[in-house]
DNA sequence: GTTGACATCGATAACTTTACCGATTATCGT
DNA sequence: ACGATAATCGGTAAAGTTATCGATGTCAAC
């Protein structure tokens, strides 16, 4: 910047103002500066700018697994929306490990990011109080924490459980099992929805029908397969399964099919996530769409709102309504199907 | 830092040295400093550090599509390896648009990132010369550019084409078609491999059998479906198809199956990428594994090597050997199958 | 007692940019 | 012609950290 200023016989401050579209500068000077800037292919040092303005124009994203299409889609839509406002995304994965998550968040805090977006696997709220003490705004996505008044964007997981289970009931299932996810709010809520739907239909909740996620996360597809094995070995074999997410459902379906069972005739299966390949599977998979893209977009919108307001606004909660997508894995009685909009995407 | 220094009656410099494990500091002082640092939950301002050291400990990743599992897997493995060395990843998507890619790279250059990792969709090399002028090291992944001596990590795409096409020939296909990808080096090379394998087997190359990627990227699965439609309308219908990647193959298979064709009996299909769900599809998909995780790991290793060496080392090229994974979509003659190691993952 | 080696700590300057306010000139109404 | 207002530009200081080198103290060796 000094060089340009010297070359043009103006001050460094003038250059700085031109670069930020400050209205102080006359048109002629502005043009001369811009010309020279382009000539030298000059770009201001954003680290120095951050130092004095206190803003980095960086937003941190912490997810449990970048490979999971659900989080990948969120990352993508987040990145798209934030970019339009000049913010960039620095992503990191917690691998579903609370300690790693803490470590990552600590590092991101040191970088003085403008906001954090977190799909947390932490069981307690202490870490988030620390974040608040640092004055760093944050937005929780997908997973909420009890007793924490924070910005949150996610789907109504209670409704997810009810919708999926209710659908299985509608098509005539009597013994409905549930394969759970990791110990976080979505898994808990979806199970509650599952139980409520059963009770509402006069069916009783059987503990044997609820398969918990194991600790060592071995990869959800294989886990789904194992869980289905467990279910099929029961005396009263279930005739419908609601899986926490689609990879689990894939594994579960594979196992059942390999055992010679028919889906949905012998056992119906429904997942959650509505992933892109659901309609291309051995048996196209019914699922609950949780609007992952919109979660990203809403979170981005929230972030921008927060960063544009002088004083931190009070926490906002965005809860999206899940949507039932019926495919063959639950198409047992054609009569009952009102909304069979299997939307083909990508 | 000033506060801590004042509290402890030492200088700011001492604090700084302790924080960076500089050997200058005595054990007792070091402990006192660390205690106070922990007490205040203090973290040094990395923007200021960047300003004076000239390093940001940030690595930029530019990919055409974050949602594509291939790039998602690379992002994940990159992030994992880089984190161990204290580097973080800032990711951005070019949406397969050369102009957007340029814009993104410009922005990343302004941030003075330590290295860029790029899966480029640019047709020319000019932009990369600009990057070199900025002294920012970079590593190309997946896609190389002709006439550019740069660091590169990717798979041997010529071998991919030969391996896939050769496999189709081995199982008895006579009229082998190819659905291409976007106009980048992998697509070009794979087609060359495809042609060479045909010629080597004494089969002739038919232009009608080569379907080019359309400009407006509508989502590869649907594109695969359309391409298959085009192929099936030919007088001499092909009996084998090699698809540029697995999503294309999925779409192609869906269309063929919906038309009542049998896979692989009427038409065999092979893709590339070996994605996690390949073995759960309507017809489990044969594929070429391009070792996406290792691409990320090797790229990360390269980055760390570059950043640890005082002077920029001369460009390194890492070419991985592709691996054939046979599944049902090409299992026509059981005899020929030597390496049917369908590796179940996730 | 002097020398040298080593361990420990600090002073100064620099990195690049921007916020804040003051200075200068031009324009305009009366 | 005068003061007032607006437009345009610049000076000073500050942001939080680190590199470099110099300063001090300790101890052993001769």
XYZ file of C-alpha atoms (C1' of nucleotides) in Angstrom:
752
model
C 0.000 0.000 0.000
C 2.873 2.307 0.799
C 4.300 1.733 -2.662
C 1.057 2.571 -4.382
C 0.663 5.683 -2.283
C 4.163 6.842 -3.139
C 3.699 6.095 -6.842
C 0.516 8.094 -6.998
C 1.521 10.883 -4.646
C -1.321 10.281 -2.232
C -1.425 8.929 1.278
C -1.744 5.347 2.420
C -5.051 6.191 4.026
C -6.493 7.147 0.685
C -5.578 3.772 -0.749
C -7.156 2.059 2.203
C -10.363 4.009 1.751
C -10.586 3.261 -1.934
C -10.142 -0.417 -1.250
C -13.067 -0.392 1.118
C -15.334 1.777 -1.038
C -15.266 4.542 1.485
C -17.259 7.520 0.154
C -14.577 9.996 1.147
C -12.590 9.596 -2.014
C -13.065 11.510 -5.273
C -13.778 9.680 -8.454
C -10.610 10.573 -10.257
C -8.335 9.538 -7.423
C -10.342 6.389 -6.941
C -9.836 5.385 -10.552
C -6.127 6.057 -10.446
C -5.760 3.968 -7.329
C -7.820 1.102 -8.692
C -5.788 1.093 -11.879
C -2.511 0.826 -10.023
C -3.943 -1.826 -7.704
C -4.933 -3.939 -10.641
C -1.584 -3.369 -12.285
C 0.275 -4.705 -9.279
C -2.336 -7.392 -8.628
C -2.399 -6.057 -5.110
C -4.614 -7.462 -2.371
C -4.834 -6.036 1.135
C -3.537 -8.180 3.961
C -6.629 -9.454 5.688
C -4.703 -10.511 8.779
C -3.719 -6.904 9.412
C -7.237 -5.779 8.720
C -8.550 -8.319 11.197
C -6.137 -7.075 13.791
C -7.500 -3.568 13.710
C -11.150 -4.182 12.965
C -11.534 -7.201 15.195
C -13.383 -9.096 12.510
C -12.016 -11.988 10.518
C -14.866 -12.576 8.102
C -14.450 -16.218 8.949
C -17.143 -18.522 10.231
C -16.248 -21.836 11.820
C -18.214 -25.000 11.225
C -17.846 -27.978 13.551
C -19.598 -31.183 12.508
C -19.301 -34.775 13.701
C -18.643 -36.146 10.233
C -17.922 -34.375 6.985
C -18.564 -37.510 4.992
C -22.136 -37.873 6.065
C -24.210 -36.401 3.227
C -26.434 -34.622 5.714
C -23.571 -32.524 7.043
C -21.953 -32.214 3.640
C -25.127 -30.683 2.304
C -25.307 -28.283 5.229
C -21.700 -27.295 4.684
C -22.367 -26.625 1.050
C -25.463 -24.492 1.493
C -23.860 -22.614 4.371
C -20.818 -21.875 2.303
C -22.934 -20.689 -0.613
C -24.972 -18.219 1.382
C -22.124 -16.919 3.510
C -19.941 -16.329 0.506
C -22.432 -13.831 -0.859
C -21.818 -11.705 2.194
C -18.060 -12.083 2.037
C -17.771 -14.641 4.806
C -15.765 -17.795 4.456
C -16.075 -21.138 6.109
C -13.425 -22.992 8.042
C -14.578 -26.516 8.680
C -13.478 -29.112 11.142
C -14.729 -32.487 12.199
C -15.221 -33.719 15.741
C -15.530 -37.368 14.713
C -18.374 -37.644 17.204
C -15.822 -37.276 20.006
C -16.676 -34.691 22.696
C -13.034 -34.153 23.649
C -11.929 -33.596 20.101
C -14.830 -31.221 19.677
C -13.684 -29.166 22.662
C -10.156 -29.038 21.333
C -11.354 -27.912 17.926
C -13.582 -25.238 19.362
C -10.753 -23.941 21.504
C -8.595 -23.594 18.458
C -11.305 -21.835 16.516
C -11.821 -19.436 19.391
C -8.140 -18.532 19.272
C -8.593 -17.591 15.659
C -11.192 -15.050 16.702
C -13.737 -16.242 14.191
C -16.777 -14.045 13.800
C -19.196 -16.868 14.555
C -19.192 -20.578 15.199
C -21.717 -23.034 13.831
C -21.748 -26.268 15.758
C -23.434 -29.640 15.487
C -22.330 -30.632 18.928
C -21.810 -34.072 20.380
C -21.078 -32.697 23.823
C -23.302 -33.970 26.604
C -23.031 -30.845 28.774
C -23.308 -27.099 28.365
C -20.138 -25.919 30.154
C -18.142 -25.445 26.980
C -20.790 -23.172 25.541
C -20.718 -20.912 28.550
C -17.011 -20.552 27.921
C -17.729 -19.584 24.336
C -20.194 -16.991 25.509
C -17.616 -15.547 27.874
C -15.354 -15.023 24.864
C -18.100 -12.960 23.280
C -18.085 -15.217 20.252
C -21.589 -15.723 18.894
C -22.520 -19.254 17.939
C -25.336 -21.165 16.302
C -26.210 -24.754 17.098
C -27.468 -26.895 14.264
C -29.181 -30.255 14.174
C -28.499 -30.954 17.834
C -29.676 -28.842 20.733
C -28.625 -29.011 24.356
C -31.013 -29.032 27.276
C -30.798 -25.927 29.436
C -29.006 -23.827 26.865
C -30.669 -20.730 25.463
C -28.775 -20.575 22.212
C -29.384 -19.932 18.555
C -30.592 -23.155 17.036
C -31.563 -24.393 13.613
C -32.840 -27.894 13.124
C -35.737 -30.114 12.376
C -38.559 -31.030 14.747
C -37.194 -34.419 15.752
C -40.199 -35.297 17.795
C -42.274 -34.928 14.657
C -39.729 -37.010 12.739
C -40.277 -39.921 15.092
C -44.029 -39.565 15.026
C -44.211 -39.163 11.276
C -42.075 -42.207 10.547
C -43.661 -44.428 13.155
C -47.146 -43.201 12.310
C -46.530 -44.082 8.695
C -45.495 -47.614 9.613
C -48.648 -47.921 11.692
C -50.718 -46.612 8.803
C -49.487 -49.316 6.470
C -50.430 -51.970 8.960
C -47.287 -52.711 10.959
C -47.966 -54.090 14.434
C -44.497 -54.800 15.831
C -42.443 -51.729 15.136
C -38.773 -51.549 16.077
C -36.451 -48.552 16.270
C -32.727 -48.432 15.609
C -31.367 -45.434 17.506
C -28.590 -43.005 16.721
C -25.811 -41.574 18.897
C -26.758 -40.144 22.301
C -27.741 -36.657 21.208
C -30.946 -34.667 21.140
C -32.147 -35.829 17.701
C -31.821 -39.462 18.686
C -33.587 -38.899 21.994
C -36.394 -36.853 20.464
C -36.970 -39.215 17.591
C -37.270 -42.073 20.001
C -39.758 -40.088 22.056
C -41.765 -39.432 18.932
C -41.573 -43.115 18.128
C -42.893 -44.054 21.556
C -45.620 -41.467 21.479
C -46.846 -42.643 18.088
C -46.968 -46.212 19.355
C -48.892 -45.255 22.458
C -51.285 -43.109 20.534
C -52.087 -46.106 18.332
C -52.585 -48.342 21.338
C -49.419 -50.322 20.680
C -47.128 -51.034 23.560
C -43.460 -50.075 23.713
C -41.166 -53.086 23.852
C -37.618 -52.553 25.050
C -36.299 -55.369 22.883
C -37.460 -53.446 19.855
C -35.241 -50.477 20.611
C -31.656 -50.940 19.551
C -29.214 -48.423 21.003
C -26.197 -47.086 19.158
C -23.019 -48.697 20.358
C -20.206 -46.573 21.707
C -17.443 -47.238 19.202
C -18.869 -45.714 16.040
C -17.932 -48.401 13.516
C -19.605 -46.832 10.541
C -23.327 -46.602 10.493
C -24.050 -48.939 7.603
C -22.479 -51.921 9.267
C -24.079 -50.950 12.535
C -27.474 -50.998 10.842
C -26.776 -54.459 9.578
C -25.884 -55.707 13.047
C -28.919 -54.077 14.582
C -31.185 -55.766 12.080
C -29.537 -59.071 12.905
C -30.374 -58.482 16.542
C -34.000 -57.701 15.693
C -34.489 -60.707 13.445
C -33.289 -63.063 16.149
C -36.167 -62.081 18.432
C -39.027 -64.530 18.952
C -41.603 -61.979 17.904
C -39.848 -60.654 14.836
C -40.776 -57.025 14.072
C -42.683 -56.232 10.892
C -41.552 -52.618 10.635
C -38.368 -50.715 11.495
C -37.799 -46.994 11.900
C -34.103 -46.203 11.585
C -32.480 -43.078 12.981
C -30.944 -42.263 9.599
C -30.630 -43.582 6.070
C -27.194 -45.209 6.266
C -28.439 -47.245 9.220
C -31.529 -48.143 7.205
C -29.364 -49.202 4.265
C -27.408 -51.596 6.412
C -30.556 -52.892 8.015
C -32.238 -53.489 4.671
C -29.192 -55.236 3.256
C -29.136 -57.656 6.134
C -32.833 -58.423 5.915
C -32.696 -58.933 2.159
C -29.660 -61.169 2.457
C -31.636 -63.293 4.918
C -34.241 -63.787 2.215
C -36.864 -61.493 3.688
C -39.006 -59.333 1.450
C -39.222 -55.565 1.946
C -41.798 -54.264 2.580
C -43.949 -57.415 2.603
C -42.170 -59.185 5.466
C -40.671 -56.138 7.084
C -41.082 -52.467 6.202
C -38.217 -50.036 6.675
C -38.105 -46.282 6.921
C -35.091 -44.040 7.500
C -34.411 -40.357 7.896
C -32.422 -37.892 5.808
C -33.815 -38.526 2.347
C -30.381 -38.859 0.811
C -29.759 -38.543 -2.893
C -29.332 -42.217 -3.531
C -32.356 -43.415 -1.564
C -34.337 -44.040 -4.743
C -31.596 -46.131 -6.334
C -31.183 -48.714 -3.606
C -31.976 -52.432 -3.794
C -35.310 -51.432 -2.371
C -35.948 -47.714 -2.735
C -36.017 -46.353 0.800
C -38.822 -44.392 2.376
C -37.421 -41.593 4.460
C -38.103 -38.437 6.393
C -36.694 -35.357 4.726
C -35.094 -33.043 7.268
C -34.405 -30.257 4.785
C -30.655 -30.239 5.251
C -30.154 -27.542 2.699
C -32.594 -25.244 4.406
C -30.916 -25.872 7.725
C -27.712 -24.534 6.211
C -29.440 -21.582 4.634
C -31.300 -20.616 7.776
C -28.166 -20.946 9.868
C -26.307 -18.724 7.420
C -29.096 -16.177 7.522
C -28.970 -16.195 11.298
C -25.221 -15.716 11.286
C -25.481 -12.745 8.980
C -28.208 -11.200 11.094
C -26.066 -11.578 14.188
C -23.019 -10.071 12.528
C -24.955 -7.133 11.161
C -26.503 -6.130 14.454
C -24.544 -3.900 16.783
C -25.565 -5.609 19.986
C -25.997 -9.382 20.073
C -29.679 -10.129 19.425
C -31.431 -12.566 21.654
C -31.198 -16.244 20.695
C -33.439 -17.380 17.891
C -34.742 -20.888 17.325
C -35.656 -22.174 13.888
C -37.447 -25.504 13.819
C -38.244 -26.972 10.422
C -41.093 -29.353 9.829
C -40.026 -32.775 8.571
C -41.623 -34.279 5.487
C -42.538 -37.884 4.771
C -41.195 -39.319 1.525
C -42.747 -42.662 0.645
C -40.878 -45.155 -1.497
C -41.123 -48.856 -1.995
C -39.644 -49.930 1.332
C -42.972 -49.051 2.977
C -45.397 -49.405 0.068
C -47.465 -52.238 1.422
C -51.073 -51.174 1.020
C -51.488 -48.884 -1.936
C -54.709 -47.473 -0.490
C -53.195 -45.545 2.367
C -50.694 -43.582 0.337
C -51.716 -40.004 -0.011
C -48.399 -38.258 -0.470
C -46.163 -40.508 -2.506
C -44.100 -37.690 -3.895
C -40.828 -39.453 -4.381
C -38.844 -36.489 -5.451
C -35.940 -37.451 -7.675
C -32.964 -35.242 -7.034
C -29.410 -35.110 -8.370
C -0.770 -10.705 27.319
C 0.077 -7.344 28.832
C -2.207 -8.095 31.753
C -0.588 -11.414 32.462
C 2.847 -9.869 32.240
C 1.885 -7.127 34.678
C 0.287 -9.600 37.082
C 3.363 -11.772 37.162
C 5.964 -9.030 37.053
C 7.570 -10.296 33.879
C 7.677 -8.935 30.359
C 5.262 -9.545 27.530
C 8.013 -11.232 25.585
C 8.364 -13.870 28.250
C 4.685 -14.723 27.972
C 4.998 -14.948 24.238
C 7.919 -17.320 24.518
C 6.176 -19.570 26.994
C 3.167 -19.780 24.727
C 5.330 -21.007 21.886
C 7.450 -23.400 23.949
C 10.522 -21.332 23.383
C 13.448 -22.886 25.319
C 14.604 -19.544 26.674
C 12.301 -19.619 29.645
C 13.043 -21.162 33.034
C 10.825 -23.846 34.406
C 9.480 -21.944 37.353
C 8.523 -18.897 35.314
C 6.999 -21.105 32.658
C 4.751 -22.791 35.182
C 3.617 -19.506 36.679
C 2.748 -18.176 33.249
C 0.897 -21.292 32.188
C -1.099 -21.248 35.401
C -2.226 -17.665 34.871
C -2.985 -18.344 31.213
C -5.239 -21.205 32.137
C -6.859 -19.155 34.847
C -7.815 -16.420 32.417
C -8.638 -18.896 29.634
C -6.345 -16.820 27.490
C -5.579 -17.585 23.860
C -3.134 -15.592 21.739
C -4.564 -13.609 18.862
C -3.625 -15.570 15.781
C -4.315 -12.656 13.458
C -1.597 -10.642 15.140
C 0.713 -13.611 15.068
C 0.057 -14.050 11.367
C 0.848 -10.433 10.745
C 4.324 -10.706 12.159
C 5.221 -14.269 11.198
C 3.682 -14.182 7.776
C 2.060 -17.555 8.312
C -1.606 -18.155 8.883
C -1.601 -21.893 9.531
C -4.507 -22.035 7.136
C -4.739 -24.167 4.033
C -7.337 -23.443 1.380
C -9.252 -26.150 -0.422
C -11.095 -25.401 -3.652
C -13.282 -28.169 -5.048
C -15.972 -28.214 -7.726
C -18.572 -29.779 -5.459
C -18.547 -30.390 -1.743
C -21.496 -32.724 -1.984
C -19.794 -35.215 -4.212
C -18.590 -37.993 -1.908
C -15.278 -38.112 -3.718
C -14.407 -34.562 -2.737
C -16.042 -34.885 0.658
C -13.770 -37.803 1.425
C -10.736 -35.866 0.271
C -11.746 -32.921 2.426
C -12.115 -35.158 5.406
C -8.800 -36.953 5.099
C -7.011 -33.693 4.325
C -8.488 -32.073 7.362
C -7.532 -35.004 9.564
C -3.893 -35.053 8.554
C -3.411 -31.297 8.494
C -4.923 -30.889 11.918
C -2.192 -33.022 13.422
C 0.308 -30.417 12.300
C -1.772 -27.492 13.497
C -3.076 -26.484 10.110
C -6.706 -25.798 9.429
C -8.770 -26.041 6.312
C -10.866 -23.331 4.739
C -13.023 -24.842 2.039
C -14.842 -23.321 -0.863
C -16.684 -24.648 -3.846
C -16.287 -23.549 -7.438
C -19.501 -25.228 -8.585
C -17.593 -26.384 -11.652
C -17.507 -22.750 -12.824
C -14.087 -21.435 -13.918
C -14.986 -17.825 -13.186
C -16.227 -18.577 -9.723
C -13.081 -20.590 -9.156
C -10.908 -17.619 -10.079
C -12.861 -15.351 -7.780
C -12.541 -17.800 -4.904
C -8.834 -18.242 -5.430
C -8.339 -14.501 -5.505
C -10.063 -14.192 -2.200
C -8.031 -16.986 -0.679
C -4.842 -15.339 -1.905
C -5.828 -12.137 -0.112
C -6.057 -14.127 3.067
C -2.436 -15.093 2.669
C -3.088 -18.765 3.202
C -0.022 -20.923 3.616
C -0.989 -23.240 0.769
C -3.834 -23.834 -1.638
C -5.162 -27.220 -2.657
C -7.158 -27.071 -5.837
C -9.255 -29.421 -7.916
C -9.420 -27.010 -10.775
C -12.010 -26.691 -13.500
C -10.034 -24.000 -15.289
C -9.126 -24.734 -18.883
C -5.949 -22.624 -18.913
C -2.881 -22.128 -16.767
C -2.766 -18.306 -16.519
C -4.358 -18.159 -13.092
C -1.752 -20.514 -11.687
C 1.080 -18.363 -12.882
C -0.531 -15.540 -10.956
C -0.606 -17.728 -7.865
C 3.050 -18.511 -8.308
C 3.871 -14.825 -8.568
C 2.260 -14.361 -5.157
C 4.670 -16.940 -3.784
C 1.773 -19.012 -2.533
C 2.497 -22.708 -2.892
C -0.289 -24.846 -4.253
C -1.136 -28.478 -4.881
C -3.424 -29.683 -7.621
C -5.568 -32.696 -6.904
C -7.583 -34.979 -9.116
C -7.227 -32.735 -12.140
C -3.979 -31.693 -13.757
C -3.372 -29.033 -16.364
C -1.312 -29.520 -19.491
C 1.876 -27.464 -19.529
C 1.901 -26.768 -15.836
C 4.733 -28.087 -13.702
C 2.910 -28.141 -10.408
C 2.481 -30.351 -7.404
C -0.125 -32.916 -8.244
C -1.870 -35.779 -6.494
C -4.324 -37.944 -8.339
C -5.076 -41.271 -9.850
C -3.744 -42.616 -13.135
C -6.834 -41.815 -15.203
C -5.496 -43.473 -18.283
C -5.290 -46.688 -16.310
C -8.806 -46.082 -14.994
C -10.164 -46.051 -18.511
C -8.194 -49.091 -19.551
C -9.036 -51.049 -16.425
C -12.764 -50.426 -16.697
C -12.994 -50.963 -20.420
C -10.681 -53.951 -20.297
C -12.894 -55.502 -17.665
C -15.978 -55.062 -19.848
C -14.092 -56.676 -22.707
C -13.041 -59.543 -20.439
C -16.623 -60.379 -19.565
C -17.527 -60.555 -23.230
C -18.899 -57.131 -24.122
C -18.561 -56.268 -27.799
C -20.235 -52.888 -28.120
C -18.889 -50.776 -25.285
C -20.107 -47.232 -24.714
C -18.640 -44.461 -22.552
C -20.461 -41.704 -20.710
C -17.992 -38.877 -20.219
C -17.508 -36.371 -17.439
C -16.859 -32.613 -17.496
C -14.105 -31.310 -19.795
C -11.159 -31.810 -17.475
C -8.085 -33.979 -17.489
C -9.638 -37.007 -15.752
C -12.444 -37.143 -18.281
C -10.063 -36.776 -21.210
C -7.619 -39.350 -19.900
C -10.262 -41.874 -19.016
C -11.664 -41.611 -22.498
C -8.207 -42.113 -23.939
C -7.794 -45.193 -21.806
C -11.192 -46.379 -22.980
C -10.213 -45.946 -26.611
C -6.852 -47.585 -26.166
C -8.407 -50.617 -24.482
C -10.862 -50.963 -27.357
C -8.149 -50.724 -29.971
C -5.922 -53.162 -28.153
C -8.773 -55.675 -28.193
C -9.377 -55.101 -31.883
C -12.676 -53.326 -31.300
C -13.338 -50.144 -33.176
C -14.194 -46.806 -31.580
C -17.695 -45.608 -32.455
C -18.467 -41.944 -31.916
C -22.103 -42.675 -31.210
C -21.011 -44.685 -28.217
C -19.312 -41.731 -26.563
C -21.699 -39.424 -24.759
C -20.252 -36.054 -23.824
C -21.142 -34.174 -20.661
C -23.520 -31.355 -21.344
C -22.612 -27.820 -20.359
C -25.274 -26.998 -17.770
C -24.426 -29.418 -15.015
C -27.919 -30.583 -14.082
C -26.872 -33.073 -11.469
C -24.999 -36.100 -12.563
C -27.547 -38.771 -11.710
C -30.172 -37.362 -14.017
C -27.525 -36.766 -16.642
C -26.582 -40.444 -16.480
C -30.183 -41.381 -16.992
C -30.463 -39.184 -20.078
C -27.216 -40.496 -21.485
C -28.411 -44.066 -21.128
C -31.589 -43.115 -22.921
C -29.518 -41.806 -25.781
C -27.501 -45.017 -25.924
C -30.510 -47.319 -25.837
C -32.086 -45.556 -28.790
C -29.195 -46.522 -31.047
C -29.734 -49.213 -33.667
C -26.798 -51.219 -32.415
C -27.535 -51.021 -28.740
C -24.363 -51.252 -26.592
C -23.902 -54.238 -24.300
C -21.532 -52.541 -21.881
C -21.138 -49.015 -20.518
C -18.209 -47.424 -18.761
C -19.353 -44.315 -16.852
C -17.058 -41.509 -15.817
C -18.219 -41.762 -12.217
C -20.624 -43.625 -9.982
C -23.475 -41.097 -9.803
C -23.605 -41.133 -13.600
C -23.602 -44.922 -13.506
C -26.443 -44.910 -10.995
C -28.601 -42.803 -13.229
C -27.690 -44.898 -16.243
C -28.529 -48.145 -14.456
C -31.831 -46.802 -13.179
C -32.898 -45.878 -16.687
C -31.903 -49.241 -18.156
C -33.638 -51.157 -15.383
C -36.774 -49.073 -15.733
C -36.783 -49.970 -19.416
C -36.908 -53.614 -18.439
C -33.320 -54.430 -19.295
C -31.335 -56.792 -17.147
C -27.969 -55.787 -15.696
C -25.495 -57.264 -16.421
C -27.112 -59.810 -18.766
C -28.410 -57.315 -21.341
C -26.029 -54.516 -20.566
C -23.120 -54.383 -18.137
C -22.279 -51.177 -16.300
C -19.150 -50.024 -14.537
C -18.481 -46.687 -12.861
C -15.634 -45.013 -11.068
C -15.214 -43.829 -7.492
C -16.254 -46.890 -5.530
C -18.602 -44.920 -3.327
C -19.867 -46.216 -0.029
C -23.302 -47.111 -1.233
C -22.255 -48.903 -4.435
C -22.931 -52.290 -2.894
C -26.444 -51.384 -1.768
C -27.859 -50.295 -5.112
C -30.612 -51.980 -7.117
C -27.791 -53.758 -8.856
C -24.548 -53.533 -6.903
C -22.219 -51.464 -9.031
C -18.782 -52.459 -10.221
C -16.424 -49.551 -9.990
C -12.865 -48.339 -10.147
C -11.516 -47.268 -6.787
C -9.520 -44.076 -7.066
C -8.358 -44.062 -3.447
C -9.888 -40.734 -2.546
C -8.759 -40.947 1.022
C -5.177 -41.536 0.020
C -5.348 -38.603 -2.372
C -6.217 -36.396 0.580
C -3.531 -37.899 2.754
C -0.836 -37.597 0.130
C -1.826 -34.023 -0.630
C -1.669 -33.195 3.065
C 1.723 -34.812 3.352
C 2.928 -32.775 0.390
C 1.607 -29.576 1.912
C 3.399 -30.234 5.173
C 6.626 -31.012 3.352
C 6.378 -27.763 1.443
C 5.666 -25.728 4.543
C 8.518 -27.293 6.476
C 11.161 -26.640 3.862
C 12.865 -23.265 3.809
C 13.006 -22.917 0.045
C 10.116 -24.168 -2.088
C 10.975 -27.707 -3.182
C 10.534 -28.624 -6.786
C 7.064 -29.817 -7.820
C 6.208 -33.392 -6.935
C 3.734 -35.622 -8.711
C 1.943 -38.456 -6.963
C -0.007 -40.789 -9.213
C -1.996 -43.544 -7.545
C -2.857 -46.790 -9.232
C -6.587 -47.406 -9.635
C -8.139 -50.669 -8.497
C -10.930 -52.666 -10.066
C -13.812 -53.583 -7.775
C -16.137 -56.142 -9.307
C -19.779 -56.325 -8.237
C -22.886 -57.709 -9.814
C -23.321 -55.062 -12.499
C -20.531 -56.734 -14.470
C -20.659 -60.290 -13.158
C -21.532 -62.028 -16.371
C -19.065 -64.868 -16.706
C -17.955 -66.114 -13.362
C -14.841 -67.672 -14.857
C -12.977 -64.483 -15.633
C -13.206 -62.959 -12.170
C -9.884 -63.050 -10.437
C -10.149 -60.104 -8.085
C -13.678 -59.856 -6.817
C -12.738 -58.172 -3.606
C -15.832 -56.148 -2.993
C -14.652 -54.335 0.055
C -17.499 -53.316 2.311
C -16.858 -49.941 3.864
C -18.829 -47.705 6.223
C 40.016 -12.724 39.968
C 39.240 -13.074 35.399
C 37.251 -15.503 31.626
C 33.941 -17.872 29.258
C 29.847 -20.511 28.777
C 25.243 -20.980 29.643
C 20.666 -19.962 31.161
C 17.246 -16.622 31.554
C 14.887 -12.563 30.483
C 13.734 -7.862 28.216
C 13.856 -3.561 24.876
C 13.078 -2.059 20.472
C 11.142 -2.255 16.242
C 8.368 -4.150 12.939
C 4.353 -6.500 10.597
C -0.061 -4.042 7.803
C -4.001 -1.984 8.184
C -7.834 1.119 9.949
C -10.501 4.537 13.342
C -10.777 8.872 14.583
C -10.388 13.361 14.007
C -8.379 17.352 11.986
C -6.957 19.942 7.773
C -7.546 21.767 3.334
C -10.012 23.168 -0.665
C -14.253 23.918 -3.394
C -19.020 25.430 -3.687
C -22.852 28.061 -2.617
C -26.258 31.150 -0.763
C -26.917 35.660 0.827
C -17.144 39.062 -0.121
C -18.199 36.399 3.702
C -19.115 32.522 6.382
C -21.123 28.024 6.065
C -21.348 23.625 4.318
C -19.700 19.774 1.790
C -16.174 17.140 -0.429
C -11.780 15.310 -0.268
C -7.689 13.928 1.813
C -4.026 13.032 5.551
C -1.705 12.497 10.439
C -1.484 10.065 14.493
C -2.063 6.267 17.105
C -3.331 1.809 17.823
C -4.360 -3.273 17.181
C -1.495 -7.915 19.431
C 2.085 -10.365 18.463
C 7.133 -11.899 17.433
C 12.442 -11.505 15.642
C 16.531 -9.983 16.761
C 19.770 -8.883 19.637
C 21.445 -7.237 23.817
C 21.524 -7.459 28.980
C 22.003 -9.676 33.269
C 23.108 -13.326 36.424
C 25.277 -17.811 37.692
C 28.735 -20.933 37.895
C 32.776 -23.438 36.932
C 37.433 -23.478 35.391
C 41.898 -21.809 35.325
